[in-house]
Amino acid sequence: MFDRLRNLMDSPLGAVLGGGAYGSWAVFANWFAGPDFALRIGATHFAMSTGLTLIGVALMNRLFRLARQPRTGAVLAFCGSMAVTYALLIGVHLAIGTPRIALTLAPGLIPTASFCVLYPLLLLRQARAAAAASALAPRHPEIRDEIPT
């Protein structure tokens, strides 16, 4: 089950679904500024959300592997991905003149934080399973080919 969840989080489909939801909200939250501007804000937010989801997975994987200990890697992956995500989102919305940045970003805070917590925890779980399997391998040579890499 966890592997399927991680695969969805890694996939372009998951990124597009999330981007579509947040882009639609951005249009709604900024509709008062006029339909053309709201649609431009929504399209920008869709592109950023989709791209950040795809890049965020790669970033979290990279940050996780930078640390010497898996737990430290999970913390680093969470903090780094949240910082990059919100620095880019806020920066781009300031650049395009989004009038209600906080309202535009608010619905995504809990799902983004959840994603940035859950994905490193999945990486941590995978690292611990690999370490446990490696520890068993010398005593049980028949499972060497089953050790995840």
Tab-separated table of N, CA and C in Angstrom:
chain	number	residue	atom	x	y	z
A	1	MET	N	0.816	-1.187	0.000
A	1	MET	CA	0.000	0.000	0.000
A	1	MET	C	0.869	1.264	0.000
A	2	PHE	N	1.920	1.291	0.855
A	2	PHE	CA	2.770	2.467	0.923
A	2	PHE	C	3.524	2.678	-0.376
A	3	ASP	N	3.879	1.582	-1.056
A	3	ASP	CA	4.572	1.724	-2.335
A	3	ASP	C	3.667	2.360	-3.381
A	4	ARG	N	2.384	1.997	-3.370
A	4	ARG	CA	1.439	2.606	-4.319
A	4	ARG	C	1.264	4.092	-4.041
A	5	LEU	N	1.185	4.440	-2.755
A	5	LEU	CA	1.058	5.844	-2.383
A	5	LEU	C	2.289	6.623	-2.828
A	6	ARG	N	3.463	6.063	-2.597
A	6	ARG	CA	4.699	6.741	-3.013
A	6	ARG	C	4.742	6.857	-4.533
A	7	ASN	N	4.297	5.826	-5.249
A	7	ASN	CA	4.289	5.889	-6.717
A	7	ASN	C	3.357	6.983	-7.222
A	8	LEU	N	2.185	7.154	-6.583
A	8	LEU	CA	1.271	8.222	-6.996
A	8	LEU	C	1.913	9.578	-6.725
A	9	MET	N	2.585	9.715	-5.570
A	9	MET	CA	3.224	10.979	-5.225
A	9	MET	C	4.370	11.295	-6.182
A	10	ASP	N	5.010	10.267	-6.712
A	10	ASP	CA	6.111	10.443	-7.657
A	10	ASP	C	5.629	10.720	-9.077
A	11	SER	N	4.367	10.448	-9.355
A	11	SER	CA	3.907	10.434	-10.740
A	11	SER	C	3.487	11.806	-11.258
A	12	PRO	N	3.598	11.987	-12.560
A	12	PRO	CA	3.071	13.208	-13.177
A	12	PRO	C	1.560	13.347	-12.979
A	13	LEU	N	0.831	12.230	-12.936
A	13	LEU	CA	-0.619	12.290	-12.724
A	13	LEU	C	-0.936	12.929	-11.377
A	14	GLY	N	-0.241	12.508	-10.335
A	14	GLY	CA	-0.456	13.094	-9.010
A	14	GLY	C	-0.156	14.590	-9.011
A	15	ALA	N	0.901	14.975	-9.715
A	15	ALA	CA	1.271	16.386	-9.789
A	15	ALA	C	0.218	17.202	-10.531
A	16	VAL	N	-0.288	16.674	-11.634
A	16	VAL	CA	-1.299	17.385	-12.418
A	16	VAL	C	-2.613	17.494	-11.648
A	17	LEU	N	-2.998	16.430	-10.952
A	17	LEU	CA	-4.226	16.481	-10.156
A	17	LEU	C	-4.137	17.545	-9.064
A	18	GLY	N	-3.018	17.559	-8.354
A	18	GLY	CA	-2.829	18.576	-7.322
A	18	GLY	C	-2.776	19.980	-7.905
A	19	GLY	N	-2.040	20.137	-8.999
A	19	GLY	CA	-1.947	21.444	-9.650
A	19	GLY	C	-3.298	21.948	-10.134
A	20	GLY	N	-4.107	21.038	-10.644
A	20	GLY	CA	-5.451	21.423	-11.106
A	20	GLY	C	-6.332	21.917	-9.968
A	21	ALA	N	-6.268	21.232	-8.841
A	21	ALA	CA	-7.068	21.640	-7.686
A	21	ALA	C	-6.632	23.015	-7.183
A	22	TYR	N	-5.330	23.217	-7.036
A	22	TYR	CA	-4.848	24.491	-6.504
A	22	TYR	C	-4.967	25.624	-7.505
A	23	GLY	N	-4.802	25.324	-8.782
A	23	GLY	CA	-5.004	26.349	-9.810
A	23	GLY	C	-6.449	26.814	-9.852
A	24	SER	N	-7.375	25.869	-9.711
A	24	SER	CA	-8.801	26.225	-9.688
A	24	SER	C	-9.119	27.109	-8.491
A	25	TRP	N	-8.563	26.759	-7.323
A	25	TRP	CA	-8.786	27.588	-6.143
A	25	TRP	C	-8.212	28.986	-6.347
A	26	ALA	N	-7.052	29.089	-6.963
A	26	ALA	CA	-6.430	30.391	-7.176
A	26	ALA	C	-7.318	31.280	-8.054
A	27	VAL	N	-7.971	30.691	-9.039
A	27	VAL	CA	-8.908	31.449	-9.878
A	27	VAL	C	-10.058	31.957	-9.017
A	28	PHE	N	-10.647	31.068	-8.228
A	28	PHE	CA	-11.774	31.443	-7.374
A	28	PHE	C	-11.379	32.543	-6.380
A	29	ALA	N	-10.235	32.375	-5.723
A	29	ALA	CA	-9.807	33.319	-4.682
A	29	ALA	C	-9.517	34.707	-5.238
A	30	ASN	N	-9.206	34.795	-6.520
A	30	ASN	CA	-8.838	36.080	-7.113
A	30	ASN	C	-9.810	36.551	-8.189
A	31	TRP	N	-10.986	35.954	-8.260
A	31	TRP	CA	-11.974	36.293	-9.285
A	31	TRP	C	-12.381	37.762	-9.215
A	32	PHE	N	-12.406	38.319	-8.015
A	32	PHE	CA	-12.809	39.721	-7.840
A	32	PHE	C	-11.920	40.675	-8.644
A	33	ALA	N	-10.683	40.262	-8.954
A	33	ALA	CA	-9.747	41.117	-9.691
A	33	ALA	C	-10.032	41.126	-11.192
A	34	GLY	N	-11.009	40.357	-11.614
A	34	GLY	CA	-11.364	40.276	-13.023
A	34	GLY	C	-11.046	38.901	-13.578
A	35	PRO	N	-11.901	38.404	-14.480
A	35	PRO	CA	-11.727	37.042	-14.982
A	35	PRO	C	-10.379	36.807	-15.676
A	36	ASP	N	-9.926	37.755	-16.483
A	36	ASP	CA	-8.660	37.547	-17.197
A	36	ASP	C	-7.488	37.407	-16.226
A	37	PHE	N	-7.427	38.301	-15.251
A	37	PHE	CA	-6.345	38.266	-14.272
A	37	PHE	C	-6.446	37.012	-13.400
A	38	ALA	N	-7.666	36.673	-12.988
A	38	ALA	CA	-7.863	35.481	-12.154
A	38	ALA	C	-7.453	34.209	-12.904
A	39	LEU	N	-7.788	34.121	-14.180
A	39	LEU	CA	-7.398	32.955	-14.971
A	39	LEU	C	-5.880	32.890	-15.156
A	40	ARG	N	-5.241	34.041	-15.326
A	40	ARG	CA	-3.778	34.065	-15.446
A	40	ARG	C	-3.130	33.625	-14.125
A	41	ILE	N	-3.675	34.095	-13.008
A	41	ILE	CA	-3.175	33.684	-11.694
A	41	ILE	C	-3.369	32.179	-11.519
A	42	GLY	N	-4.548	31.674	-11.897
A	42	GLY	CA	-4.827	30.238	-11.779
A	42	GLY	C	-3.908	29.394	-12.650
A	43	ALA	N	-3.678	29.842	-13.868
A	43	ALA	CA	-2.786	29.091	-14.765
A	43	ALA	C	-1.351	29.099	-14.231
A	44	THR	N	-0.933	30.232	-13.712
A	44	THR	CA	0.413	30.326	-13.130
A	44	THR	C	0.526	29.406	-11.918
A	45	HIS	N	-0.505	29.440	-11.071
A	45	HIS	CA	-0.476	28.605	-9.869
A	45	HIS	C	-0.530	27.114	-10.230
A	46	PHE	N	-1.315	26.765	-11.250
A	46	PHE	CA	-1.351	25.381	-11.723
A	46	PHE	C	0.038	24.929	-12.167
A	47	ALA	N	0.692	25.746	-12.980
A	47	ALA	CA	2.021	25.390	-13.485
A	47	ALA	C	3.025	25.272	-12.340
A	48	MET	N	2.977	26.214	-11.401
A	48	MET	CA	3.907	26.152	-10.269
A	48	MET	C	3.626	24.944	-9.380
A	49	SER	N	2.367	24.680	-9.081
A	49	SER	CA	2.033	23.550	-8.210
A	49	SER	C	2.440	22.225	-8.844
A	50	THR	N	2.160	22.077	-10.129
A	50	THR	CA	2.527	20.846	-10.824
A	50	THR	C	4.050	20.692	-10.857
A	51	GLY	N	4.719	21.740	-11.253
A	51	GLY	CA	6.184	21.694	-11.314
A	51	GLY	C	6.817	21.484	-9.954
A	52	LEU	N	6.317	22.175	-8.937
A	52	LEU	CA	6.876	22.027	-7.595
A	52	LEU	C	6.656	20.623	-7.042
A	53	THR	N	5.536	20.006	-7.390
A	53	THR	CA	5.298	18.636	-6.932
A	53	THR	C	6.324	17.695	-7.555
A	54	LEU	N	6.537	17.828	-8.850
A	54	LEU	CA	7.522	16.972	-9.513
A	54	LEU	C	8.945	17.264	-9.034
A	55	ILE	N	9.281	18.520	-8.936
A	55	ILE	CA	10.614	18.907	-8.474
A	55	ILE	C	10.766	18.607	-6.983
A	56	GLY	N	9.669	18.788	-6.232
A	56	GLY	CA	9.712	18.553	-4.794
A	56	GLY	C	10.078	17.127	-4.436
A	57	VAL	N	9.570	16.169	-5.197
A	57	VAL	CA	9.912	14.767	-4.964
A	57	VAL	C	11.405	14.553	-5.193
A	58	ALA	N	11.915	15.084	-6.275
A	58	ALA	CA	13.352	14.943	-6.558
A	58	ALA	C	14.178	15.661	-5.490
A	59	LEU	N	13.728	16.848	-5.081
A	59	LEU	CA	14.429	17.602	-4.051
A	59	LEU	C	14.439	16.838	-2.725
A	60	MET	N	13.290	16.295	-2.334
A	60	MET	CA	13.233	15.543	-1.078
A	60	MET	C	14.112	14.304	-1.123
A	61	ASN	N	14.123	13.616	-2.263
A	61	ASN	CA	15.013	12.453	-2.409
A	61	ASN	C	16.470	12.872	-2.259
A	62	ARG	N	16.838	13.958	-2.889
A	62	ARG	CA	18.229	14.444	-2.838
A	62	ARG	C	18.619	14.869	-1.421
A	63	LEU	N	17.759	15.648	-0.781
A	63	LEU	CA	18.046	16.103	0.572
A	63	LEU	C	18.095	14.938	1.558
A	64	PHE	N	17.213	13.969	1.358
A	64	PHE	CA	17.204	12.791	2.227
A	64	PHE	C	18.540	12.058	2.152
A	65	ARG	N	19.073	11.943	0.957
A	65	ARG	CA	20.324	11.203	0.763
A	65	ARG	C	21.565	11.989	1.184
A	66	LEU	N	21.454	13.298	1.356
A	66	LEU	CA	22.593	14.106	1.795
A	66	LEU	C	22.986	13.823	3.247
A	67	ALA	N	22.013	13.451	4.037
A	67	ALA	CA	22.267	13.239	5.464
A	67	ALA	C	22.921	11.886	5.719
A	68	ARG	N	23.667	11.807	6.801
A	68	ARG	CA	24.319	10.544	7.169
A	68	ARG	C	23.342	9.570	7.812
A	69	GLN	N	22.360	10.105	8.517
A	69	GLN	CA	21.368	9.271	9.196
A	69	GLN	C	20.009	9.457	8.525
A	70	PRO	N	19.240	8.383	8.353
A	70	PRO	CA	17.928	8.511	7.712
A	70	PRO	C	16.987	9.495	8.416
A	71	ARG	N	17.001	9.517	9.733
A	71	ARG	CA	16.107	10.437	10.448
A	71	ARG	C	16.477	11.891	10.151
A	72	THR	N	17.761	12.186	10.136
A	72	THR	CA	18.218	13.532	9.791
A	72	THR	C	17.838	13.858	8.348
A	73	GLY	N	17.941	12.875	7.474
A	73	GLY	CA	17.545	13.064	6.079
A	73	GLY	C	16.077	13.409	5.940
A	74	ALA	N	15.235	12.767	6.754
A	74	ALA	CA	13.800	13.050	6.708
A	74	ALA	C	13.516	14.487	7.149
A	75	VAL	N	14.177	14.931	8.203
A	75	VAL	CA	13.999	16.305	8.686
A	75	VAL	C	14.509	17.298	7.644
A	76	LEU	N	15.665	17.025	7.086
A	76	LEU	CA	16.236	17.900	6.064
A	76	LEU	C	15.335	17.961	4.827
A	77	ALA	N	14.790	16.827	4.427
A	77	ALA	CA	13.897	16.793	3.263
A	77	ALA	C	12.636	17.616	3.520
A	78	PHE	N	12.070	17.504	4.726
A	78	PHE	CA	10.875	18.283	5.051
A	78	PHE	C	11.168	19.782	5.037
A	79	CYS	N	12.182	20.186	5.800
A	79	CYS	CA	12.491	21.615	5.930
A	79	CYS	C	12.894	22.231	4.589
A	80	GLY	N	13.730	21.544	3.848
A	80	GLY	CA	14.182	22.063	2.564
A	80	GLY	C	13.070	22.186	1.545
A	81	SER	N	12.214	21.177	1.478
A	81	SER	CA	11.137	21.230	0.489
A	81	SER	C	10.101	22.291	0.838
A	82	MET	N	9.788	22.466	2.119
A	82	MET	CA	8.843	23.522	2.512
A	82	MET	C	9.419	24.903	2.203
A	83	ALA	N	10.702	25.101	2.515
A	83	ALA	CA	11.329	26.398	2.269
A	83	ALA	C	11.354	26.736	0.777
A	84	VAL	N	11.760	25.779	-0.044
A	84	VAL	CA	11.822	26.018	-1.496
A	84	VAL	C	10.420	26.250	-2.054
A	85	THR	N	9.468	25.426	-1.657
A	85	THR	CA	8.094	25.543	-2.166
A	85	THR	C	7.509	26.917	-1.888
A	86	TYR	N	7.549	27.338	-0.636
A	86	TYR	CA	6.896	28.604	-0.308
A	86	TYR	C	7.703	29.820	-0.744
A	87	ALA	N	9.008	29.712	-0.824
A	87	ALA	CA	9.798	30.819	-1.369
A	87	ALA	C	9.423	31.051	-2.835
A	88	LEU	N	9.295	29.966	-3.595
A	88	LEU	CA	8.921	30.104	-5.012
A	88	LEU	C	7.475	30.566	-5.175
A	89	LEU	N	6.554	29.946	-4.435
A	89	LEU	CA	5.143	30.327	-4.571
A	89	LEU	C	4.926	31.800	-4.224
A	90	ILE	N	5.440	32.221	-3.103
A	90	ILE	CA	5.246	33.612	-2.684
A	90	ILE	C	5.972	34.562	-3.636
A	91	GLY	N	7.186	34.215	-4.020
A	91	GLY	CA	7.944	35.065	-4.936
A	91	GLY	C	7.261	35.259	-6.281
A	92	VAL	N	6.768	34.182	-6.856
A	92	VAL	CA	6.107	34.298	-8.167
A	92	VAL	C	4.793	35.048	-8.044
A	93	HIS	N	4.031	34.787	-6.994
A	93	HIS	CA	2.763	35.519	-6.832
A	93	HIS	C	3.009	37.009	-6.592
A	94	LEU	N	4.065	37.346	-5.880
A	94	LEU	CA	4.420	38.769	-5.742
A	94	LEU	C	4.788	39.355	-7.100
A	95	ALA	N	5.540	38.595	-7.893
A	95	ALA	CA	5.995	39.077	-9.200
A	95	ALA	C	4.845	39.305	-10.173
A	96	ILE	N	3.815	38.458	-10.125
A	96	ILE	CA	2.702	38.628	-11.071
A	96	ILE	C	1.601	39.515	-10.497
A	97	GLY	N	1.760	39.954	-9.254
A	97	GLY	CA	0.798	40.894	-8.677
A	97	GLY	C	-0.464	40.265	-8.132
A	98	THR	N	-0.406	39.048	-7.681
A	98	THR	CA	-1.584	38.394	-7.098
A	98	THR	C	-2.055	39.224	-5.907
A	99	PRO	N	-3.325	39.649	-5.917
A	99	PRO	CA	-3.783	40.521	-4.836
A	99	PRO	C	-3.999	39.801	-3.495
A	100	ARG	N	-4.385	38.564	-3.513
A	100	ARG	CA	-4.682	37.832	-2.278
A	100	ARG	C	-3.767	36.608	-2.158
A	101	ILE	N	-2.508	36.835	-1.912
A	101	ILE	CA	-1.541	35.738	-1.866
A	101	ILE	C	-1.848	34.781	-0.725
A	102	ALA	N	-2.097	35.305	0.459
A	102	ALA	CA	-2.358	34.437	1.610
A	102	ALA	C	-3.592	33.575	1.368
A	103	LEU	N	-4.664	34.169	0.864
A	103	LEU	CA	-5.883	33.415	0.583
A	103	LEU	C	-5.648	32.406	-0.544
A	104	THR	N	-4.842	32.778	-1.521
A	104	THR	CA	-4.531	31.884	-2.638
A	104	THR	C	-3.758	30.656	-2.156
A	105	LEU	N	-2.828	30.857	-1.236
A	105	LEU	CA	-1.971	29.763	-0.775
A	105	LEU	C	-2.555	28.984	0.407
A	106	ALA	N	-3.502	29.561	1.131
A	106	ALA	CA	-4.014	28.952	2.361
A	106	ALA	C	-4.517	27.512	2.201
A	107	PRO	N	-5.342	27.203	1.196
A	107	PRO	CA	-5.851	25.829	1.110
A	107	PRO	C	-4.760	24.788	0.856
A	108	GLY	N	-3.648	25.219	0.313
A	108	GLY	CA	-2.575	24.283	0.019
A	108	GLY	C	-1.617	24.048	1.169
A	109	LEU	N	-1.720	24.832	2.239
A	109	LEU	CA	-0.761	24.715	3.332
A	109	LEU	C	-0.795	23.337	3.992
A	110	ILE	N	-1.958	22.876	4.373
A	110	ILE	CA	-2.049	21.572	5.053
A	110	ILE	C	-1.679	20.429	4.108
A	111	PRO	N	-2.216	20.379	2.880
A	111	PRO	CA	-1.777	19.303	1.979
A	111	PRO	C	-0.286	19.364	1.638
A	112	THR	N	0.253	20.577	1.476
A	112	THR	CA	1.678	20.696	1.165
A	112	THR	C	2.522	20.232	2.345
A	113	ALA	N	2.161	20.681	3.532
A	113	ALA	CA	2.895	20.247	4.727
A	113	ALA	C	2.763	18.740	4.904
A	114	SER	N	1.569	18.207	4.669
A	114	SER	CA	1.363	16.760	4.786
A	114	SER	C	2.229	16.002	3.785
A	115	PHE	N	2.253	16.479	2.559
A	115	PHE	CA	3.068	15.862	1.518
A	115	PHE	C	4.543	15.911	1.901
A	116	CYS	N	4.975	17.078	2.412
A	116	CYS	CA	6.386	17.249	2.770
A	116	CYS	C	6.758	16.490	4.044
A	117	VAL	N	5.777	16.060	4.825
A	117	VAL	CA	6.025	15.189	5.985
A	117	VAL	C	5.942	13.730	5.557
A	118	LEU	N	4.892	13.394	4.826
A	118	LEU	CA	4.623	11.997	4.473
A	118	LEU	C	5.695	11.412	3.560
A	119	TYR	N	6.104	12.160	2.559
A	119	TYR	CA	7.068	11.603	1.614
A	119	TYR	C	8.403	11.272	2.284
A	120	PRO	N	8.990	12.174	3.088
A	120	PRO	CA	10.220	11.790	3.796
A	120	PRO	C	10.014	10.616	4.766
A	121	LEU	N	8.826	10.520	5.357
A	121	LEU	CA	8.559	9.368	6.230
A	121	LEU	C	8.522	8.068	5.434
A	122	LEU	N	8.010	8.132	4.217
A	122	LEU	CA	8.040	6.953	3.357
A	122	LEU	C	9.488	6.591	2.999
A	123	LEU	N	10.310	7.610	2.740
A	123	LEU	CA	11.726	7.357	2.471
A	123	LEU	C	12.412	6.772	3.702
A	124	LEU	N	12.074	7.274	4.871
A	124	LEU	CA	12.638	6.760	6.121
A	124	LEU	C	12.237	5.307	6.334
A	125	ARG	N	10.979	5.005	6.096
A	125	ARG	CA	10.497	3.623	6.225
A	125	ARG	C	11.244	2.696	5.274
A	126	GLN	N	11.431	3.145	4.046
A	126	GLN	CA	12.141	2.355	3.046
A	126	GLN	C	13.605	2.140	3.455
A	127	ALA	N	14.249	3.174	3.986
A	127	ALA	CA	15.651	3.062	4.413
A	127	ALA	C	15.784	2.098	5.588
A	128	ARG	N	14.851	2.160	6.519
A	128	ARG	CA	14.894	1.246	7.663
A	128	ARG	C	14.648	-0.196	7.236
A	129	ALA	N	13.740	-0.403	6.302
A	129	ALA	CA	13.482	-1.761	5.809
A	129	ALA	C	14.717	-2.314	5.102
A	130	ALA	N	15.383	-1.468	4.330
A	130	ALA	CA	16.596	-1.906	3.633
A	130	ALA	C	17.701	-2.235	4.635
A	131	ALA	N	17.827	-1.424	5.695
A	131	ALA	CA	18.849	-1.675	6.712
A	131	ALA	C	18.553	-2.972	7.458
A	132	ALA	N	17.302	-3.222	7.772
A	132	ALA	CA	16.928	-4.453	8.469
A	132	ALA	C	17.187	-5.669	7.593
A	133	ALA	N	16.874	-5.564	6.316
A	133	ALA	CA	17.109	-6.685	5.405
A	133	ALA	C	18.606	-6.932	5.232
A	134	SER	N	19.393	-5.854	5.182
A	134	SER	CA	20.845	-6.011	5.064
A	134	SER	C	21.440	-6.669	6.306
A	135	ALA	N	20.875	-6.352	7.454
A	135	ALA	CA	21.360	-6.952	8.695
A	135	ALA	C	21.066	-8.447	8.742
A	136	LEU	N	19.989	-8.886	8.108
A	136	LEU	CA	19.624	-10.303	8.084
A	136	LEU	C	20.404	-11.095	7.045
A	137	ALA	N	20.883	-10.429	6.022
A	137	ALA	CA	21.504	-11.119	4.892
A	137	ALA	C	22.675	-12.014	5.270
A	138	PRO	N	23.610	-11.589	6.145
A	138	PRO	CA	24.733	-12.488	6.459
A	138	PRO	C	24.297	-13.786	7.127
A	139	ARG	N	23.223	-13.738	7.901
A	139	ARG	CA	22.756	-14.940	8.591
A	139	ARG	C	21.839	-15.791	7.719
A	140	HIS	N	21.281	-15.172	6.696
A	140	HIS	CA	20.343	-15.878	5.825
A	140	HIS	C	20.690	-15.606	4.368
A	141	PRO	N	21.674	-16.323	3.801
A	141	PRO	CA	22.119	-16.049	2.429
A	141	PRO	C	21.015	-16.216	1.388
A	142	GLU	N	19.981	-16.966	1.703
A	142	GLU	CA	18.921	-17.193	0.718
A	142	GLU	C	18.104	-15.939	0.423
A	143	ILE	N	18.208	-14.889	1.268
A	143	ILE	CA	17.427	-13.673	1.010
A	143	ILE	C	18.256	-12.552	0.389
A	144	ARG	N	19.494	-12.773	0.063
A	144	ARG	CA	20.330	-11.693	-0.494
A	144	ARG	C	19.726	-11.071	-1.746
A	145	ASP	N	19.079	-11.889	-2.559
A	145	ASP	CA	18.501	-11.344	-3.791
A	145	ASP	C	17.198	-10.584	-3.519
A	146	GLU	N	16.685	-10.618	-2.310
A	146	GLU	CA	15.447	-9.934	-1.968
A	146	GLU	C	15.683	-8.599	-1.280
A	147	ILE	N	16.921	-8.210	-1.068
A	147	ILE	CA	17.228	-6.971	-0.371
A	147	ILE	C	16.977	-5.797	-1.315
A	148	PRO	N	16.127	-4.846	-0.871
A	148	PRO	CA	15.873	-3.669	-1.718
A	148	PRO	C	17.117	-2.813	-1.833
A	149	THR	N	17.302	-2.234	-3.009
A	149	THR	CA	18.463	-1.360	-3.212
A	149	THR	C	18.032	0.063	-3.403
